[in-house]
Coordinates of C-alpha atoms (C1' of nucleotides) in Angstrom, one line a residue:
Chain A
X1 CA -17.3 -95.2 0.4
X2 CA -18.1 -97.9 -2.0
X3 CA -21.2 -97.0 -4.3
X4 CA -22.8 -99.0 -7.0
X5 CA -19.6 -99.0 -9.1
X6 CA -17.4 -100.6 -6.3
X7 CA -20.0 -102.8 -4.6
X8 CA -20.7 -103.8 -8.5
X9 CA -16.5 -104.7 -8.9
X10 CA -16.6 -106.6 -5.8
X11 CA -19.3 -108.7 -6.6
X12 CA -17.5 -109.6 -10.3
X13 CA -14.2 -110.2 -8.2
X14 CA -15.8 -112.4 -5.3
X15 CA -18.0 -114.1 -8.1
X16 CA -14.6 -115.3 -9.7
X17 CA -12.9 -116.1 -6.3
X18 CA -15.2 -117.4 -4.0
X19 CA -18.1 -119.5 -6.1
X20 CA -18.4 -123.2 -5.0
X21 CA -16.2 -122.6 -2.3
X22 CA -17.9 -124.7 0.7
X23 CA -17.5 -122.9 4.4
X24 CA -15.7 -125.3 6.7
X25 CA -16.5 -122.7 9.7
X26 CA -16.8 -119.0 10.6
X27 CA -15.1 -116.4 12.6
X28 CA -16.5 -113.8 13.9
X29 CA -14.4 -111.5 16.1
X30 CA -16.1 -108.3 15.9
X31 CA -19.6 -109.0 16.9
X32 CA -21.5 -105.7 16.0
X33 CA -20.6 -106.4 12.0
X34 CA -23.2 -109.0 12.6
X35 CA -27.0 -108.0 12.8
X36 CA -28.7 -110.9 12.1
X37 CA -29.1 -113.4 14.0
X38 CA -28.2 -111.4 17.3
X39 CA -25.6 -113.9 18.5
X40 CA -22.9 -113.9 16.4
X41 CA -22.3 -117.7 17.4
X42 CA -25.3 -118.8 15.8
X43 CA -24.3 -116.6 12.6
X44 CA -20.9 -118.6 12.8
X45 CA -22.2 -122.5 13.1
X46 CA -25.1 -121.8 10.7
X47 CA -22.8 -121.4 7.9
X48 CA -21.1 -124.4 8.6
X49 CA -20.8 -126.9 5.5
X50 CA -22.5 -124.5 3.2
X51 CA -21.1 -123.7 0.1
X52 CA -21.5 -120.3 -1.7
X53 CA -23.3 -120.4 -5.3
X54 CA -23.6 -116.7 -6.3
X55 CA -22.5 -113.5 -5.5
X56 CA -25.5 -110.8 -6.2
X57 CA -25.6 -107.1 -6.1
X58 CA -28.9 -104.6 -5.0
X59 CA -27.9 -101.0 -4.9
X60 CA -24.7 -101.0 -2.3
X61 CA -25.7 -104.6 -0.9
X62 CA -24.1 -107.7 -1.6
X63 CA -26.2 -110.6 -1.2
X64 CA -24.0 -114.5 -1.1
X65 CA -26.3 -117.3 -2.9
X66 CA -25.5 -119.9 0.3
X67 CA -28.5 -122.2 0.3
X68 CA -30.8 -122.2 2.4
X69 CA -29.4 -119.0 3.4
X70 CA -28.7 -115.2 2.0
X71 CA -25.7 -113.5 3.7
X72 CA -26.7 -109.9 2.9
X73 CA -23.3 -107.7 3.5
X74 CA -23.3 -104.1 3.5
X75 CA -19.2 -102.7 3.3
X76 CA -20.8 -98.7 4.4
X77 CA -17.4 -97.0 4.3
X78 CA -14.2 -99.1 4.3
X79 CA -15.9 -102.9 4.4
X80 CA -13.4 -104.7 2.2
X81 CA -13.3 -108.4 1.7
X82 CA -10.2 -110.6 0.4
X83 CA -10.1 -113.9 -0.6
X84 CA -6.1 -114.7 1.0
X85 CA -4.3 -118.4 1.9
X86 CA -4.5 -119.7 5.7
X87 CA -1.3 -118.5 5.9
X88 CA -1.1 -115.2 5.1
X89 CA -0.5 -112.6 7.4
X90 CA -3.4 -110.8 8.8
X91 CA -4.3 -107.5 8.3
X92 CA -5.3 -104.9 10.9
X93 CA -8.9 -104.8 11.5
X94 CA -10.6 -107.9 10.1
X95 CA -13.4 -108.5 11.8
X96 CA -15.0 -111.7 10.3
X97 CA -13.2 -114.6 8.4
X98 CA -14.8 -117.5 6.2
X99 CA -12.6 -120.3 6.5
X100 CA -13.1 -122.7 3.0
X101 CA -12.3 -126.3 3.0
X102 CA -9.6 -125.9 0.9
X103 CA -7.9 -123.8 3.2
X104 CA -8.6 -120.3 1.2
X105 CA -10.3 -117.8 3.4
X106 CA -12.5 -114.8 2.5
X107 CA -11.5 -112.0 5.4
X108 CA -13.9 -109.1 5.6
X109 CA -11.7 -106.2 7.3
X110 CA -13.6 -102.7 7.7
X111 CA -11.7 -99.7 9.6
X112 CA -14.3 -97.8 10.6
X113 CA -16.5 -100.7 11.8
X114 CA -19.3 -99.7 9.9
X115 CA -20.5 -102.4 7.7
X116 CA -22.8 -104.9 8.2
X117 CA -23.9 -108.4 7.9
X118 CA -27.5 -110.1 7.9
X119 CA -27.7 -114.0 7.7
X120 CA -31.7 -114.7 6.1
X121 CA -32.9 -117.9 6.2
X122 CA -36.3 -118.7 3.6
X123 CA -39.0 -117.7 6.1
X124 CA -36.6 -114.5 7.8
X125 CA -37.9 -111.1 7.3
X126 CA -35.5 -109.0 4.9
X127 CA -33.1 -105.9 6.9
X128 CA -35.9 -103.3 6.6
X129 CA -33.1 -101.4 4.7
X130 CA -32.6 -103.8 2.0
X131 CA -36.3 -104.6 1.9
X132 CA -37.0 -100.7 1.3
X133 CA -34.9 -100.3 -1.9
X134 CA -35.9 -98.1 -4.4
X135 CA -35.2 -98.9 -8.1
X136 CA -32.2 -100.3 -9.7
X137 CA -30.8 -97.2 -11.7
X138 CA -30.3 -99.8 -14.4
X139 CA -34.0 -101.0 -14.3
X140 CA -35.4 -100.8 -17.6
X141 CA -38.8 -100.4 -15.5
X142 CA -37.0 -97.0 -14.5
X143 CA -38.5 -95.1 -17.1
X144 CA -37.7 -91.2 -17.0
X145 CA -41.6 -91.0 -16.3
X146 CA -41.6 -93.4 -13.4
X147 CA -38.5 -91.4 -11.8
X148 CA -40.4 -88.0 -12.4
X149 CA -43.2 -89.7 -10.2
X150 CA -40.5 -91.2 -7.6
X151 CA -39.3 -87.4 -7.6
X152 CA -42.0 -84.5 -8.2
X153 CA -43.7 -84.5 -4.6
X154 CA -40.7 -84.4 -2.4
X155 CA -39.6 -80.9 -0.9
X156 CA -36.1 -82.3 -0.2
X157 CA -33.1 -80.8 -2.2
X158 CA -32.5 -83.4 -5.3
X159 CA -29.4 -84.0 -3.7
X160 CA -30.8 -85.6 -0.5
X161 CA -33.7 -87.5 -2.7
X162 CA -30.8 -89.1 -4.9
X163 CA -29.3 -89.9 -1.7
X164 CA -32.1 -92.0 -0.3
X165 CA -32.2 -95.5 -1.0
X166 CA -35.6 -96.0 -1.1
X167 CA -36.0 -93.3 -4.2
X168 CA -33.4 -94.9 -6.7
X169 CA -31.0 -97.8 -5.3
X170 CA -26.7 -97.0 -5.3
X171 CA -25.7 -94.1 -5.4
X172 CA -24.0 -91.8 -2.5
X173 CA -22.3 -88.9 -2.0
X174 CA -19.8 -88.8 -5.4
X175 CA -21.8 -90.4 -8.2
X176 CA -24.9 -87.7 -6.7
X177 CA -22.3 -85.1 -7.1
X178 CA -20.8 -86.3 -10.4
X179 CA -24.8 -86.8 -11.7
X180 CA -26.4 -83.6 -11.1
X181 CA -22.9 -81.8 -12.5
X182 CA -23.5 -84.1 -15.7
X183 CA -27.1 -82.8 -15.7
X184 CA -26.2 -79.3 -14.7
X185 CA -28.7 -79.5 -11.8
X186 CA -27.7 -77.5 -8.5
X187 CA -27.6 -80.1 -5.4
X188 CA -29.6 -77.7 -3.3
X189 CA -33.0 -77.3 -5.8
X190 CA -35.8 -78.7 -4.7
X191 CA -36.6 -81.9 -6.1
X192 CA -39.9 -81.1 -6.6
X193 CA -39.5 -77.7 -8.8
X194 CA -37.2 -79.6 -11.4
X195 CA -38.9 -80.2 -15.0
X196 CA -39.8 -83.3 -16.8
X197 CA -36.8 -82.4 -19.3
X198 CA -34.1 -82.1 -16.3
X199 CA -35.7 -85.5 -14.6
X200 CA -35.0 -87.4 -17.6
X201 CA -31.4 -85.7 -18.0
X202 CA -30.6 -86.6 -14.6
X203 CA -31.4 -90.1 -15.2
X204 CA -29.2 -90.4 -17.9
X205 CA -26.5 -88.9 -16.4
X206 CA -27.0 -90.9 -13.4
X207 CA -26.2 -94.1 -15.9
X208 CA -23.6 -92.6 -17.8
X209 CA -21.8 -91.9 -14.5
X210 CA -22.2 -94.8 -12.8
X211 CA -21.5 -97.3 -16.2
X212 CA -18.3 -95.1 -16.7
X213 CA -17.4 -95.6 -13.1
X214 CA -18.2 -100.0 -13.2
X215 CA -15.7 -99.6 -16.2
X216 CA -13.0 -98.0 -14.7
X217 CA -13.1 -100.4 -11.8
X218 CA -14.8 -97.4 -9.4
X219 CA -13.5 -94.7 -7.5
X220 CA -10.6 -95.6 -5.0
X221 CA -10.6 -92.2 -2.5
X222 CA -9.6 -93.9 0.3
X223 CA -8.8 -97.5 0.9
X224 CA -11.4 -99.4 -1.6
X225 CA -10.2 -102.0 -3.4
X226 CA -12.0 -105.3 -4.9
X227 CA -11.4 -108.9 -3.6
X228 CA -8.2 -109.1 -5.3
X229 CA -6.9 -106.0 -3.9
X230 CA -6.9 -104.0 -6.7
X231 CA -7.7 -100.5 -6.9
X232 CA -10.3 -98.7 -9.2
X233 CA -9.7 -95.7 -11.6
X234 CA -12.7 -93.5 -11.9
X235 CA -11.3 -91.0 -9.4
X236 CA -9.0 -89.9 -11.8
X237 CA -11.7 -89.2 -14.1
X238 CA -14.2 -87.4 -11.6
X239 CA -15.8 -83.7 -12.8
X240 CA -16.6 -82.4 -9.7
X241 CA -16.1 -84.8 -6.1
X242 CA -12.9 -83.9 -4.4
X243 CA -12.2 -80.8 -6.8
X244 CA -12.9 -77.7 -5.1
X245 CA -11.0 -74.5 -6.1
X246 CA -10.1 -76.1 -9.4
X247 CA -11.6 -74.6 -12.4
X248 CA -14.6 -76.7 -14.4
X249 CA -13.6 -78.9 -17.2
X250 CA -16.7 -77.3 -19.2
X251 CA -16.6 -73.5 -18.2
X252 CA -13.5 -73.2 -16.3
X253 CA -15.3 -71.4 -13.2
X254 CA -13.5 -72.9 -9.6
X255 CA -15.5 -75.8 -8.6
X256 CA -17.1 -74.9 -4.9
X257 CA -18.1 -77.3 -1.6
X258 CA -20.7 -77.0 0.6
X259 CA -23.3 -78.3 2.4
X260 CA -26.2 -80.0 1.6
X261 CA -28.1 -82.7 3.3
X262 CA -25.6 -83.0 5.6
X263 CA -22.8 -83.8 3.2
X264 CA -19.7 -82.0 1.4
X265 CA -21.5 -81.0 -1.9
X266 CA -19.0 -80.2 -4.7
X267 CA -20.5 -78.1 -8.0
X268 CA -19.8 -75.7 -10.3
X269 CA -21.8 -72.4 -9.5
X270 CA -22.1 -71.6 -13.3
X271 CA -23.0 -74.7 -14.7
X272 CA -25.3 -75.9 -11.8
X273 CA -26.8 -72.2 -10.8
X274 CA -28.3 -72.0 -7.5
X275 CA -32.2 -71.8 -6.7
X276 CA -33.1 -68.2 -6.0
X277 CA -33.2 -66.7 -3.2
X278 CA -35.2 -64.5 -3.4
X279 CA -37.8 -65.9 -2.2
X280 CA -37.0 -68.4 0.6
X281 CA -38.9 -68.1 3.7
X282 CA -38.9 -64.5 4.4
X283 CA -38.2 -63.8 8.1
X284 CA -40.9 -61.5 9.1
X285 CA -44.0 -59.2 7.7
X286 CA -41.0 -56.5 6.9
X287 CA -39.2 -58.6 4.8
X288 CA -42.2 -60.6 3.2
X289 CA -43.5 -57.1 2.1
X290 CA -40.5 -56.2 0.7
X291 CA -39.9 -59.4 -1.1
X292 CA -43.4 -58.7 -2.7
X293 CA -42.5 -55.3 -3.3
Chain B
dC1 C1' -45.5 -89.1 6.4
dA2 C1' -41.4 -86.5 5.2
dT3 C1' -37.5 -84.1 6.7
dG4 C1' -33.3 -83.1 9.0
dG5 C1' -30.0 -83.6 12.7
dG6 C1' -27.4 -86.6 15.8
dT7 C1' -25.0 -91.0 16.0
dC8 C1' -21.8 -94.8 15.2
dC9 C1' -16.2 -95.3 14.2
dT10 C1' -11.1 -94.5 13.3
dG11 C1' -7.3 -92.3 10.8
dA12 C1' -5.9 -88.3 8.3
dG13 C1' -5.3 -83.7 8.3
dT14 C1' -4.9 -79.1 10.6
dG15 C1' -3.4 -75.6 13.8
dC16 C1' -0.8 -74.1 17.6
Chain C
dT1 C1' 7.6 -82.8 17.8
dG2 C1' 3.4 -83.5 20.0
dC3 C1' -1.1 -83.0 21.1
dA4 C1' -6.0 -81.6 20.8
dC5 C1' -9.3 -80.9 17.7
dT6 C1' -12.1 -81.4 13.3
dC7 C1' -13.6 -83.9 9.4
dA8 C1' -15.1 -87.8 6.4
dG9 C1' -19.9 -90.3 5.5
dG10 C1' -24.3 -94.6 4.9
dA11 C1' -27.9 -95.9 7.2
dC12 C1' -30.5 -95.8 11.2
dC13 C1' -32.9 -93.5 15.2
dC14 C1' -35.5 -90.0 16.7
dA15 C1' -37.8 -85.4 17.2
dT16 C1' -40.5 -82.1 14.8

DNA sequence: CATGGGTCCTGAGTGC
DNA sequence: TGCACTCAGGACCCAT
């Protein structure tokens, strides 16, 4: 599940391992990785001879500087690239391989077969995805104000808002988590009942979380690891993802999981109190009446 | 238009 | 021990 922080550490680790390299030719041998173009083959000879000059990040996308072209990856759960030698064994479930000139090779191996690639050429429309992206959280456009106006009209729970890409760019399911514990927001309150004051908390915690998490290398739950192999360290160091049943660090009540646009949403039920209930979409007249009492 | 549910995929975990 | 089943989730598709 790389987020910002991981995507971020892979970028830094394939901007130190794969810059200048120059693609002698491509490998594609799971086809659906590859959106754009539709045939895989023309992916694979277009990047013939070209040689990669940057390694960018926007929110969970990596973008490859390779003149004229963008190669615009997205790792979704388990994509994980390596930079290895020719010679070294190959993993289980590599699906795409860069073969360099000098006989280095960046494989991209993903588990789950989620991830994706787009190949954009100058005059190529931008993935509608990548096109739609909301702000940068480390935008200093991204004023509290402007994220209070990105926020106040949507009914959703704040949990799914933070979750949607086109609202603020990077984060998923643990730095929402870790960010609205930090702001001691409940996942499930309506985005559009929060105050100005608890907007510009969030925000805050939302960077403090995620700048703690680049730091530490990211969050390793599963299988992430950087294109050196390494593992991160923020899961050691997470408040509330992945800690159900254990007490709080601030209050010491058990941390809870449950539901929430669709995801497991862990919280602490003091901190982070729930909305009321009182008055959530009475069932009948009977009900209504009683609710207004 | 915004929202929410289903879908893709495989390995780990659970229960019998 | 083995097997069937459930769960994990980011973005996209689609119905409401």
């Amino acid at each position: 599940m790389p987020e910002l922080p991981e995507v971020e550490n892979v970028r830094r680790s394939l901007q130190e391992l794969v810059v200048n390299k120059t693609i002698e030719h491509v490998k594609v041998y799971l086809p659906r990785i590859v959106r754009t173009p539709d045939d895989s083959l023309r992916f694979q000879n277009s990047l013939e001879g070209c040689t990669i000059l940057g390694v960018d990040r926007r929110g969970k996308y990596l973008v490859f500087d390779l003149p004229p072209y963008k190669l615009i990856s997205h790792l979704r759960m388990e994509g994980q690239y390596r930079l290895r030698e020719g010679t070294d064994e190959m993993a289980p479930h590599t699906h795409v391989i860069f073969h360099f000139t000098d006989g280095t090779e960046l494989r991209y191996r993903d588990v789950r077969q989620f991830g994706t690639m787009d190949l954009v050429g100058p005059s190529d429309p931008l993935p509608s995805g990548f096109a739609a992206l909301g702000p940068e959280p480390f935008d200093e456009a991204l004023t509290p104000e402007t994220f209070y106006r990105l926020i106040h009209k949507r009914s959703a729970p704040i949990k799914a808002v933070l979750l949607d890409q086109k609202c603020i760019a990077g984060l998923g399911n643990i730095y929402v988590d870790e960010s609205l514990f930090g702001a001691q927001i409940h996942p499930g309150r309506t985005a559009s009942q929060l105050k100005k004051h608890q907007v510009a908390t969030l925000l805050v915690e939302i960077r403090a979380v995620l700048e703690r998490a680049i730091l530490a290398g990211g969050s390793s739950i599963r299988t992430y690891t950087n294109g050196y192999g390494r593992h991160g360290g923020f899961q050691i160091q997470l408040k509330v993802y992945g800690r159900e049943g254990q007490p709080c660090f601030r209050c010491g009540t058990l941390i809870e999981k449950t539901r929430v646009a669709g995801r497991g949403t862990h919280f602490c039920p003091s901190c982070q109190p729930a909305p009321s209930r009182r008055r959530v979409r009475p069932r009948n007249f009977a009900s209504e009446r009683s609710t207004l009492k």
